[in-house]
Coordinates of C-alpha atoms in Angstrom, one line a residue:
X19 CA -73.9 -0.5 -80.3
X20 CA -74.8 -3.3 -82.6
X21 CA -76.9 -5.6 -81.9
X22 CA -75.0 -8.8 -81.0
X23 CA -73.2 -6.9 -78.3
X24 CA -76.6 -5.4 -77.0
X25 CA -77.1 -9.3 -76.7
X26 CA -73.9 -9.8 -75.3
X27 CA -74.4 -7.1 -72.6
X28 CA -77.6 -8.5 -71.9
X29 CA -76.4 -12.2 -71.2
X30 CA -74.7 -11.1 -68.1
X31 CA -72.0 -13.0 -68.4
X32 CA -69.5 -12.5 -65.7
X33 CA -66.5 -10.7 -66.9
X34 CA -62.7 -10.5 -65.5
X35 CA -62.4 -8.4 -62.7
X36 CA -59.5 -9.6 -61.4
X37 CA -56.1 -9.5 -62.3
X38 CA -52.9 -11.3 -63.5
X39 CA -51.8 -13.7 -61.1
X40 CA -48.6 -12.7 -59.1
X41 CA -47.4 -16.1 -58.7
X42 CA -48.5 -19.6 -59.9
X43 CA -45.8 -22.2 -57.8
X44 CA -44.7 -25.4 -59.1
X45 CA -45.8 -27.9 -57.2
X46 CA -49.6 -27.2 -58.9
X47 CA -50.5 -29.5 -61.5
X48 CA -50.8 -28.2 -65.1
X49 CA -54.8 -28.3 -64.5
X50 CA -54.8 -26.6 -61.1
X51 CA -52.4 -24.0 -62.6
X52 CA -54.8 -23.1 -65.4
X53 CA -57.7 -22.8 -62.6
X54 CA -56.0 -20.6 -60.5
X55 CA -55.0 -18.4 -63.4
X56 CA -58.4 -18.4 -64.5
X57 CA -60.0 -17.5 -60.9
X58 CA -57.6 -14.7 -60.1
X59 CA -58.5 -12.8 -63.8
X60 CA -62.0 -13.5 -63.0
X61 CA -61.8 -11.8 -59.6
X62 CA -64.7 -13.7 -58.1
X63 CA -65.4 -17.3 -59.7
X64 CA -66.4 -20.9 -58.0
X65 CA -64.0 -24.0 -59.2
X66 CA -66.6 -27.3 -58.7
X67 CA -63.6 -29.3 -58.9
X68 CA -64.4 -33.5 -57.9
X69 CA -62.8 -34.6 -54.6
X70 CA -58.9 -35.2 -54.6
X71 CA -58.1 -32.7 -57.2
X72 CA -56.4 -30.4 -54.9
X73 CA -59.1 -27.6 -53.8
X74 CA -57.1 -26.6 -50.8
X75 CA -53.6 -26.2 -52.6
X76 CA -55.4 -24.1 -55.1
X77 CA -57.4 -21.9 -53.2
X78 CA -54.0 -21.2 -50.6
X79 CA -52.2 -20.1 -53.6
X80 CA -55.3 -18.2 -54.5
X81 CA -55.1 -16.4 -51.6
X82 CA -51.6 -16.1 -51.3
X83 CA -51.8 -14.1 -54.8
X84 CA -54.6 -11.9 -53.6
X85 CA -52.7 -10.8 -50.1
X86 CA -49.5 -10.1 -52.4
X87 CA -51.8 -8.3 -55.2
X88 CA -53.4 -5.8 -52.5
X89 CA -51.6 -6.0 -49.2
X90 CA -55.0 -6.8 -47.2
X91 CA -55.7 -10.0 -45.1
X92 CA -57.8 -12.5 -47.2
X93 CA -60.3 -14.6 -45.2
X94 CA -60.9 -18.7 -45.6
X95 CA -63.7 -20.1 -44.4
X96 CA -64.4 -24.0 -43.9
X97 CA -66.5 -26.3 -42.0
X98 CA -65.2 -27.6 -38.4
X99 CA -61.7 -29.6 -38.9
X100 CA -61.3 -28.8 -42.3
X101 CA -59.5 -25.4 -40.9
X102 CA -57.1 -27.7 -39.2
X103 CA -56.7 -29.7 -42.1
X104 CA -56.2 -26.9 -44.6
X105 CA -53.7 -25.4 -41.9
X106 CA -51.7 -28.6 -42.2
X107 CA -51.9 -28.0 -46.5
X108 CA -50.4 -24.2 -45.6
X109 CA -47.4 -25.6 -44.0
X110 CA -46.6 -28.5 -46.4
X111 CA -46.5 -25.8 -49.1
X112 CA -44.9 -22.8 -47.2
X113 CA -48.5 -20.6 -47.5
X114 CA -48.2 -18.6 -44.4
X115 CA -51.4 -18.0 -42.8
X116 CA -53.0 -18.9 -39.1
X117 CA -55.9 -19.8 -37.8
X118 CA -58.4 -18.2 -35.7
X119 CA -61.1 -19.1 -33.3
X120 CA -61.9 -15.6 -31.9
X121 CA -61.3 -13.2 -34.7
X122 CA -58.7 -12.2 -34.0
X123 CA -55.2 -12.1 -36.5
X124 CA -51.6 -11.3 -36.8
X125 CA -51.3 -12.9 -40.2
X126 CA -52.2 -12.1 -43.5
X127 CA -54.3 -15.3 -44.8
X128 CA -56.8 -16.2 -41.8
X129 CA -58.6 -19.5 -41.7
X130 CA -62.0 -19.8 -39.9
X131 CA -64.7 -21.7 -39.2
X132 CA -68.2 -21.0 -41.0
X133 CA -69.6 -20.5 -37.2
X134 CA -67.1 -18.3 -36.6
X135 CA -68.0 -15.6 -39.3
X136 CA -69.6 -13.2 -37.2
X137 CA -66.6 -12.5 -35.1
X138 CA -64.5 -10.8 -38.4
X139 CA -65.0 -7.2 -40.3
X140 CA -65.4 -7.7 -43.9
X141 CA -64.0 -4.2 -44.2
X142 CA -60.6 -5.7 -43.2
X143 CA -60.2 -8.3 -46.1
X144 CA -59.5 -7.8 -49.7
X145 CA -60.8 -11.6 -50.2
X146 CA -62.7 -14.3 -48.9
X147 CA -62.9 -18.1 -50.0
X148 CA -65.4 -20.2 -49.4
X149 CA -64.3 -24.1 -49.0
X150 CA -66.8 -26.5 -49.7
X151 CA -69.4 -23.8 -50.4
X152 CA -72.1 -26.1 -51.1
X153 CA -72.8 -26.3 -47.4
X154 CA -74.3 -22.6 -47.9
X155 CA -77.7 -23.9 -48.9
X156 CA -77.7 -26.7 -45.4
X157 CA -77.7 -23.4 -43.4
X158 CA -80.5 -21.4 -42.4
X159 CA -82.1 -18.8 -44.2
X160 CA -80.8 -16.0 -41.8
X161 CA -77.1 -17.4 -41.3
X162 CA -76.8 -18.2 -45.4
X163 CA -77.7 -14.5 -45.6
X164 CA -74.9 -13.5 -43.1
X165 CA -72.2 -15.3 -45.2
X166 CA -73.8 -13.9 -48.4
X167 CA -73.4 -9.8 -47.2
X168 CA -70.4 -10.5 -46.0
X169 CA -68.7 -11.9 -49.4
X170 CA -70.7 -9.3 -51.7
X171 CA -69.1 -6.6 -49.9
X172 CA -65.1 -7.9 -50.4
X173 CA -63.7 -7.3 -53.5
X174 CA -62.0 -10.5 -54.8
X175 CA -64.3 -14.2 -54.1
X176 CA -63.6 -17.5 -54.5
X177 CA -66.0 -20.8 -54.2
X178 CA -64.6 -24.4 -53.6
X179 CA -66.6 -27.0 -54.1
X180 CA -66.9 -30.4 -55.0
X181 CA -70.5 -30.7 -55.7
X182 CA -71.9 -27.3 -57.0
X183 CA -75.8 -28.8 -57.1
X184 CA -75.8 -32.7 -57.2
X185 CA -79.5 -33.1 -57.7
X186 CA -81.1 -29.1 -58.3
X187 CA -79.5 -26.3 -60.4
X188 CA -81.2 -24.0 -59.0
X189 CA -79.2 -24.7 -56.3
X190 CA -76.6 -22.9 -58.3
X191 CA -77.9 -19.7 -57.7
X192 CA -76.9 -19.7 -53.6
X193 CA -73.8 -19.8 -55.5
X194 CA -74.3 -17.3 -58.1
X195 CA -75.5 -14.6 -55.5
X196 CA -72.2 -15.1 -52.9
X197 CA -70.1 -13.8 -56.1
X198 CA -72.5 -10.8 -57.1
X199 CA -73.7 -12.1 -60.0
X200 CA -77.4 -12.8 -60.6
X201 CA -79.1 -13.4 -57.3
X202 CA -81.3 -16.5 -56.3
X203 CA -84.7 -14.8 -57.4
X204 CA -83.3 -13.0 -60.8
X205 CA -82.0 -16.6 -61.5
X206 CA -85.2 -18.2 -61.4
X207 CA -86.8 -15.9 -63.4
X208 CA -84.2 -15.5 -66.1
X209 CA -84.4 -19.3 -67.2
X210 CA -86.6 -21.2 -65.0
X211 CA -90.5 -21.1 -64.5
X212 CA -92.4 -23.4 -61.3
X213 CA -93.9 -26.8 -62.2
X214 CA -96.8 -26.6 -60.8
X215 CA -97.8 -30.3 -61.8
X216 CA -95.5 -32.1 -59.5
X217 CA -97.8 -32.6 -56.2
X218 CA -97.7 -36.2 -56.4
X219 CA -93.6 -36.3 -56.5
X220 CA -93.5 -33.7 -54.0
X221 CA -95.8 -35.4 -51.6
X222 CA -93.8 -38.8 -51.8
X223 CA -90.3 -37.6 -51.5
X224 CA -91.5 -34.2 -49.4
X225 CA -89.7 -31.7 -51.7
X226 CA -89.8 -28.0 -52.0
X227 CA -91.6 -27.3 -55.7
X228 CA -89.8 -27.6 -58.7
X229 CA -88.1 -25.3 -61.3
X230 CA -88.0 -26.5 -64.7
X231 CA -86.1 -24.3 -68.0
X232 CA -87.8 -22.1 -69.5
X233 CA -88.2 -23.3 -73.5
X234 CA -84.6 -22.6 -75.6
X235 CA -82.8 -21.2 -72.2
X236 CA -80.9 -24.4 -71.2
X237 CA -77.9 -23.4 -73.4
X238 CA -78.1 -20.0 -72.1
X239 CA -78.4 -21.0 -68.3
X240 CA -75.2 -23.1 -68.9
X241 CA -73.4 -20.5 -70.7
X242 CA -74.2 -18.2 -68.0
X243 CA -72.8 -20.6 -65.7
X244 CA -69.8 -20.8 -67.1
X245 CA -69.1 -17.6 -67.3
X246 CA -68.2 -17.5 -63.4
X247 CA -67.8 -21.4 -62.9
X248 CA -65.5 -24.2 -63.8
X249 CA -66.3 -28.0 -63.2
X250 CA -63.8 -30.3 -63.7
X251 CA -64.3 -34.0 -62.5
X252 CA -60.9 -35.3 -64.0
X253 CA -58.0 -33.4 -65.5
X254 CA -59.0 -34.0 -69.2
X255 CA -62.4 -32.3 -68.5
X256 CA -59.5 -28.9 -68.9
X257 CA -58.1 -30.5 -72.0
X258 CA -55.1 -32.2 -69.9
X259 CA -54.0 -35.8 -68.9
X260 CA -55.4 -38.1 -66.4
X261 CA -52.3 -39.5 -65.5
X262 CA -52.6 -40.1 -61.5
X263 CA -56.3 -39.6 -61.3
X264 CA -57.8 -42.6 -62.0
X265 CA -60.1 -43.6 -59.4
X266 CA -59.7 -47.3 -57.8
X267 CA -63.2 -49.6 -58.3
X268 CA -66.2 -48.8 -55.5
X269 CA -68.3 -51.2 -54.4
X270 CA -71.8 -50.4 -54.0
X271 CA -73.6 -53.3 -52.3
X272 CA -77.4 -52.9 -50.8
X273 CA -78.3 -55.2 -47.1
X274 CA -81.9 -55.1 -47.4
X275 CA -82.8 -56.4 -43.6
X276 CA -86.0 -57.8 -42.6
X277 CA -88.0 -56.2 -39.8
X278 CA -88.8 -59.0 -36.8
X279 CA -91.8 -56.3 -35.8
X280 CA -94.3 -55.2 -39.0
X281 CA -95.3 -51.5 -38.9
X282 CA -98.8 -51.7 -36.5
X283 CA -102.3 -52.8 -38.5
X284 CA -99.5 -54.5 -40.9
X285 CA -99.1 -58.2 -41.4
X286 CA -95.5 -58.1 -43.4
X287 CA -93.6 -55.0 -44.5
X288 CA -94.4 -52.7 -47.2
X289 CA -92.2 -49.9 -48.6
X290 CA -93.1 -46.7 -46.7
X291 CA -94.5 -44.0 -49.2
X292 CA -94.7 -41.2 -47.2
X293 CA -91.7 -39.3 -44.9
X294 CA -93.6 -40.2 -41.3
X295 CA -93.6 -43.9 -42.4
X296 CA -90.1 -43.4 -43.5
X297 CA -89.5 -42.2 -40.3
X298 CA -91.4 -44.6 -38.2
X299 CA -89.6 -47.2 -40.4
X300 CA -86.0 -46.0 -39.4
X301 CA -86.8 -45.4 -35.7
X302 CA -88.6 -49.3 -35.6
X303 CA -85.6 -50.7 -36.8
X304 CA -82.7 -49.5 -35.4
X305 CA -81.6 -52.4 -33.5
X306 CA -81.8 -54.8 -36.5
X307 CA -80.0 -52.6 -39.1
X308 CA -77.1 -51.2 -36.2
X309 CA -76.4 -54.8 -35.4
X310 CA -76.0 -55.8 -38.9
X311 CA -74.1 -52.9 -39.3
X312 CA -71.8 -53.9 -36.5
X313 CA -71.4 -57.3 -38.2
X314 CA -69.9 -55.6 -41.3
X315 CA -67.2 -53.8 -39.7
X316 CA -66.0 -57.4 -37.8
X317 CA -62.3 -57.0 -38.8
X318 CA -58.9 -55.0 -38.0
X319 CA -59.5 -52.3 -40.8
X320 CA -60.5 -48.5 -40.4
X321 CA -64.2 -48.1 -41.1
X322 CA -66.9 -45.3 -40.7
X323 CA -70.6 -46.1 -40.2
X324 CA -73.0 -42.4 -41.3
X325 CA -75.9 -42.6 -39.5
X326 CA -78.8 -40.4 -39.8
X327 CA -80.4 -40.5 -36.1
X328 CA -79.3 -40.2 -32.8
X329 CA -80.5 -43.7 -31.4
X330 CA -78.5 -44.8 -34.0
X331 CA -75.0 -43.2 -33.0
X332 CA -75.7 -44.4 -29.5
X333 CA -76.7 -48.1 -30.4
X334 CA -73.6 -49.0 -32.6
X335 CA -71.1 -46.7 -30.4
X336 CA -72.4 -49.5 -28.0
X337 CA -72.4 -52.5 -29.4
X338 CA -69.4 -52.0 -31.4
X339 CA -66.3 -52.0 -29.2
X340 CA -63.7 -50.0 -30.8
X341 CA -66.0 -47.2 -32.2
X342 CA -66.0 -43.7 -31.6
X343 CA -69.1 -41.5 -32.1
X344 CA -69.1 -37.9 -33.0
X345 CA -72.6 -36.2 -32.1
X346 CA -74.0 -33.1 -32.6
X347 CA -73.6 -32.1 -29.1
X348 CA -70.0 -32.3 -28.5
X349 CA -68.2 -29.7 -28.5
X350 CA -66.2 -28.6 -31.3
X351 CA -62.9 -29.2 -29.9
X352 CA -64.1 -32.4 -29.1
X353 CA -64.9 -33.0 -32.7
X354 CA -62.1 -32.1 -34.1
X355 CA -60.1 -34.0 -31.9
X356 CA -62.0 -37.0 -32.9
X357 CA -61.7 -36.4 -36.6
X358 CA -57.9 -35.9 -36.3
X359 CA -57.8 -38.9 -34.2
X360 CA -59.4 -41.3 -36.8
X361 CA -57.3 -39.3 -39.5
X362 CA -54.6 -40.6 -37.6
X363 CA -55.5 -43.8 -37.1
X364 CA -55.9 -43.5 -33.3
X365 CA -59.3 -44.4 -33.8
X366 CA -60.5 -47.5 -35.8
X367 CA -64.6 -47.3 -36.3
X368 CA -65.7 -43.6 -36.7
X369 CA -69.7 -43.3 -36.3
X370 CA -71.1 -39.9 -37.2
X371 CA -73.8 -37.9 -39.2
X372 CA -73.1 -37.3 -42.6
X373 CA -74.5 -33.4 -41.4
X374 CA -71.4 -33.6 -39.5
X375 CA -68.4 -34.8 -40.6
X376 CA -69.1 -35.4 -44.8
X377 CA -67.5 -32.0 -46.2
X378 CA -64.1 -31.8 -47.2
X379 CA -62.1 -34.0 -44.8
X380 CA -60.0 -36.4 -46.1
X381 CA -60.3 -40.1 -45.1
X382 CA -58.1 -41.9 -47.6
X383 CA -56.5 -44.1 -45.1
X384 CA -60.1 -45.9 -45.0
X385 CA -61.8 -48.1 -47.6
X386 CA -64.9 -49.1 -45.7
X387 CA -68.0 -47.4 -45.7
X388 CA -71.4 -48.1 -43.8
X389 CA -74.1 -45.7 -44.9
X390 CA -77.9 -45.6 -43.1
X391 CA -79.5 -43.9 -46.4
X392 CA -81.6 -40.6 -46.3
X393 CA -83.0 -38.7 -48.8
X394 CA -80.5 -36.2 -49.2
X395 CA -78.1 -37.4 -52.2
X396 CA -75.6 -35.0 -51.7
X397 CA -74.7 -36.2 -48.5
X398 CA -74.1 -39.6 -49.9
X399 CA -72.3 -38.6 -52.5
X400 CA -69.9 -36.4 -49.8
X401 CA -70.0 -39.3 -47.4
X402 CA -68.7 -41.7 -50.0
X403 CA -65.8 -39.5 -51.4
X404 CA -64.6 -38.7 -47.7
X405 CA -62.6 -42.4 -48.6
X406 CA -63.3 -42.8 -52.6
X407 CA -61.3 -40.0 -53.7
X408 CA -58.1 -38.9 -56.0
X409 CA -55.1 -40.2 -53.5
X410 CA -56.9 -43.4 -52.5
X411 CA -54.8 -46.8 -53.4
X412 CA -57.3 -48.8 -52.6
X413 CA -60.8 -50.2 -53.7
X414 CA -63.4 -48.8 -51.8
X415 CA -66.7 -50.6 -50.2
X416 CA -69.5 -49.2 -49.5
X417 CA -72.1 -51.2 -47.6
X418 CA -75.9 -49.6 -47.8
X419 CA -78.0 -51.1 -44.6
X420 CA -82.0 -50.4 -45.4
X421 CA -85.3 -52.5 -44.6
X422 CA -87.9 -53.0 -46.9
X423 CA -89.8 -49.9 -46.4
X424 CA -86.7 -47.7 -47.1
X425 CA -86.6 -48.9 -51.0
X426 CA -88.5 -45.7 -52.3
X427 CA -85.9 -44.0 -50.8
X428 CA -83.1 -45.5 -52.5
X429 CA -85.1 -45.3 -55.4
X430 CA -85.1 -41.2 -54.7
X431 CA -81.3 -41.3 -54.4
X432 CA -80.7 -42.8 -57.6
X433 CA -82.8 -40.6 -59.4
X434 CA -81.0 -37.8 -58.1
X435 CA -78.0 -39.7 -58.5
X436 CA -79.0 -39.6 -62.7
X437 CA -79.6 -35.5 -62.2
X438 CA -76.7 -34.5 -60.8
X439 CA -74.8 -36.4 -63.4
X440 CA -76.9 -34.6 -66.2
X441 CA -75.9 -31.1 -65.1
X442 CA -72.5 -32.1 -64.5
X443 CA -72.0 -33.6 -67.9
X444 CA -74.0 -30.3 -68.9
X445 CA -71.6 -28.1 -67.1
X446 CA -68.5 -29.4 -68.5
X447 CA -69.8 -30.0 -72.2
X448 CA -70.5 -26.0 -72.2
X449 CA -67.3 -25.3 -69.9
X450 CA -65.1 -27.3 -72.8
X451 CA -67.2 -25.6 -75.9
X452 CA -66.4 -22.3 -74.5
X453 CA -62.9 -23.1 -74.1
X454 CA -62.6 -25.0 -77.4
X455 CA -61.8 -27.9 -75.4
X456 CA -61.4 -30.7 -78.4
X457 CA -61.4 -34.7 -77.0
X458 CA -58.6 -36.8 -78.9
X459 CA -60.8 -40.6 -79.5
X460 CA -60.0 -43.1 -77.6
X461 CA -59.1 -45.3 -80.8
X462 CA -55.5 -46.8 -80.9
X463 CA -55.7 -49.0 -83.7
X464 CA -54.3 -47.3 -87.2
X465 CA -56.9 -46.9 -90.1
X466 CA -56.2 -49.7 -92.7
X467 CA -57.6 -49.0 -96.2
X468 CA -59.7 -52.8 -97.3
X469 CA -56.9 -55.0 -100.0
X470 CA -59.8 -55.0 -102.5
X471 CA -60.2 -51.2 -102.3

């Protein structure tokens, strides 16, 4: 063995353990084409492709190639009403498959809810797929770990997400361990090693510690990465055109409103530093920010308002007429049936948690957007593209109700917002290097050589 393939064995890259695709159809882009080849040779891979670029019609085919490769049932898991939705995908593209709610099957491609997991045998699937896998890390410890053993144990493995990590790569080891490669801990220890001198961030934004790179292991980590990964926010991230993927404008506009009651032993308002203040803030001012809120949506187009508590559902489904709210404790058939319904344009104002309803559900009909802000950027981020997504005709607006003592936490947002940017743009920089990906300029002018040359 010499020694740069002792180094090669030792990166642990992820190989190909898949094989050939059977079939690629043409109704796939050129883009989604080349990630479905790509995901089948791999045999177990994660495609972080952006919202709108056709996650569903990829990972059916994906399956589709699997059931026809080995002859065994392949298994799709997705949050509540995004089964129904990617049911209605199967039959616009002839993808037999069924869904079930008991575990129980007559078909050969089985969509499920994630809740529903424990009612299936992996033993009876060749492969599973995991849409919008990021909501693996918002689970418990426990049920993360159920969905975990379950895909280690099948053969062929697929991740669908939109946003892999948006503020934390080490976030990208949840996703790592579901496809057998490196688990959480090894991660960590490979390229990372605990900052130990963040106290004062961690006390004002109440985070878990942080993991920083190791020195000269960045390029690795994202080599690693992309070994088992592909990101693609736009077709020419894969070296092809953007032709019918350009995003309309958003509108991001912030409502600062002014509290009529100071926080006690207070004589104006202050921004709240610590999360109980933050708390105390929110739950002081509900009745100011919900009516303003309501005040925004004051015309005849769709519009969803993501709220964060439950006073706050109940206060705008009340004081806004032709709203529908979707709580945590309805049941899911109930949810669903709301969802559809606003899909459909049965209902006009949807009010809901971003917890709830922000993964993978399509909302394009709708170009107004009401968000009560937390500290959790990735819900944002999934909130917004639920409307401002590939598909969408319109402009999009997003209005951003807050009082004066919730500024450190927009302030939190945005420097997650700068993160989760950075590893992206890492992600895809080491994604095209690897594939020798080459960017024609954007210069249409011809060179002129100077007269007086």
């Amino acid at each position: 063995m010499t020694y740069a393939e002792f180094l090669e064995k030792r990166s642990q890259l992820a190989g190909g353990d898949g094989f050939k695709p059977v079939y690629i159809p043409d109704y796939l882009f050129d883009f989604q084409k080349a990630l479905v080849d790509w995901s089948l040779t791999q045999g177990r891979s994660a495609i972080f492709a952006d919202c709108g670029l056709g996650k569903t019609p990829m990972q059916l085919v994906w399956a589709d190639n699997v059931v026809r490769h080995t002859n065994k049932p392949v298994l799709i898991l997705a949050p509540l009403a995004v089964s129904a939705q990617t049911l209605r995908e199967a039959e616009k593209f002839d993808i037999d498959c069924e869904r079930s709610r008991d575990g129980h099957y007559t078909k050969k491609i089985v969509i499920t809810n994630y809740e529903k997991l424990h009612l299936f045998d992996w033993k009876s699937f060749a492969g599973v797929v995991c849409d919008e896998s990021s909501i693996l890390k918002s689970f418990d410890g426990s049920y993360r770990q159920e969905i975990t053993d379950f895909m280690r144990k099948v053969p062929y493995r697929l991740l669908a997400t939109a946003t892999a990590a948006p503020n934390d790569y080490t976030e990208l080891g949840t996703s790592s361990e579901a496809l057998g490669q490196l688990g959480f801990i090894d991660m960590l220890n490979r390229f990372f090693k605990n900052d130990q001198n963040n106290s004062s961030t961690r006390r004002l934004f109440g985070e878990a510690p942080k993991w920083r790179f190791k020195g000269h292991s960045e390029l690795p980590f994202w080599r690693w990465v992309t070994s088992w990964a592909r990101a693609i926010r736009k077709p020419s991230d894969l070296g092809f055109e953007d032709d019918g993927f350009i995003l309309p404008d958003l509108r991001e506009s912030e409502h600062l409103i002014k509290s009529t009651v100071p926080a006690d032993g207070l004589l104006f308002d202050v921004p709240a530093a610590t999360l109980p203040e933050q708390r105390a803030e929110k739950k002081r001012t509900i009745s100011e920010r919900c009516n303003y809120a309501a005040d925004l949506i004051k015309h005849s187009d769709p519009a969803i308002v993501w709220c964060q508590l439950n006073d706050e559902g109940d206060t705008l489904e009340e004081i806004i007429p032709d709203a529908v709210q979707i709580s945590g404790s309805d049941r899911d058939e109930k949810k669903e049936e709301s969802f559809l319904s606003f899909i459909n344009g049965e209902i006009r104002v949807l009010i809901t948690k971003p917890k709830i309803g922000a993964w993978g559900l399509n909302f394009q009909h709708c170009n107004h957007i009401v968000y009560f802000p937390s500290h959790s950027y990735e819900q944002y981020y999934q909130a917004v593209r639920r409307c401002w997504r590939f598909g969408q005709k319109r402009d999009v607006t997003v209005d951003i109700v807050l009082t004066e003592g919730e500024k450190l936490i927009m302030k939190n947002l945005q420097r997650k917002s700068d993160q989760a940017a950075r590893m992206f743009d890492n992600l895809v920089s080491e994604m095209q290097n690897t594939l020798r990906i080459h960017k024609r300029p954007a210069f249409t002018n011809k060179e002129e050589v100077p007269q007086w040359l």
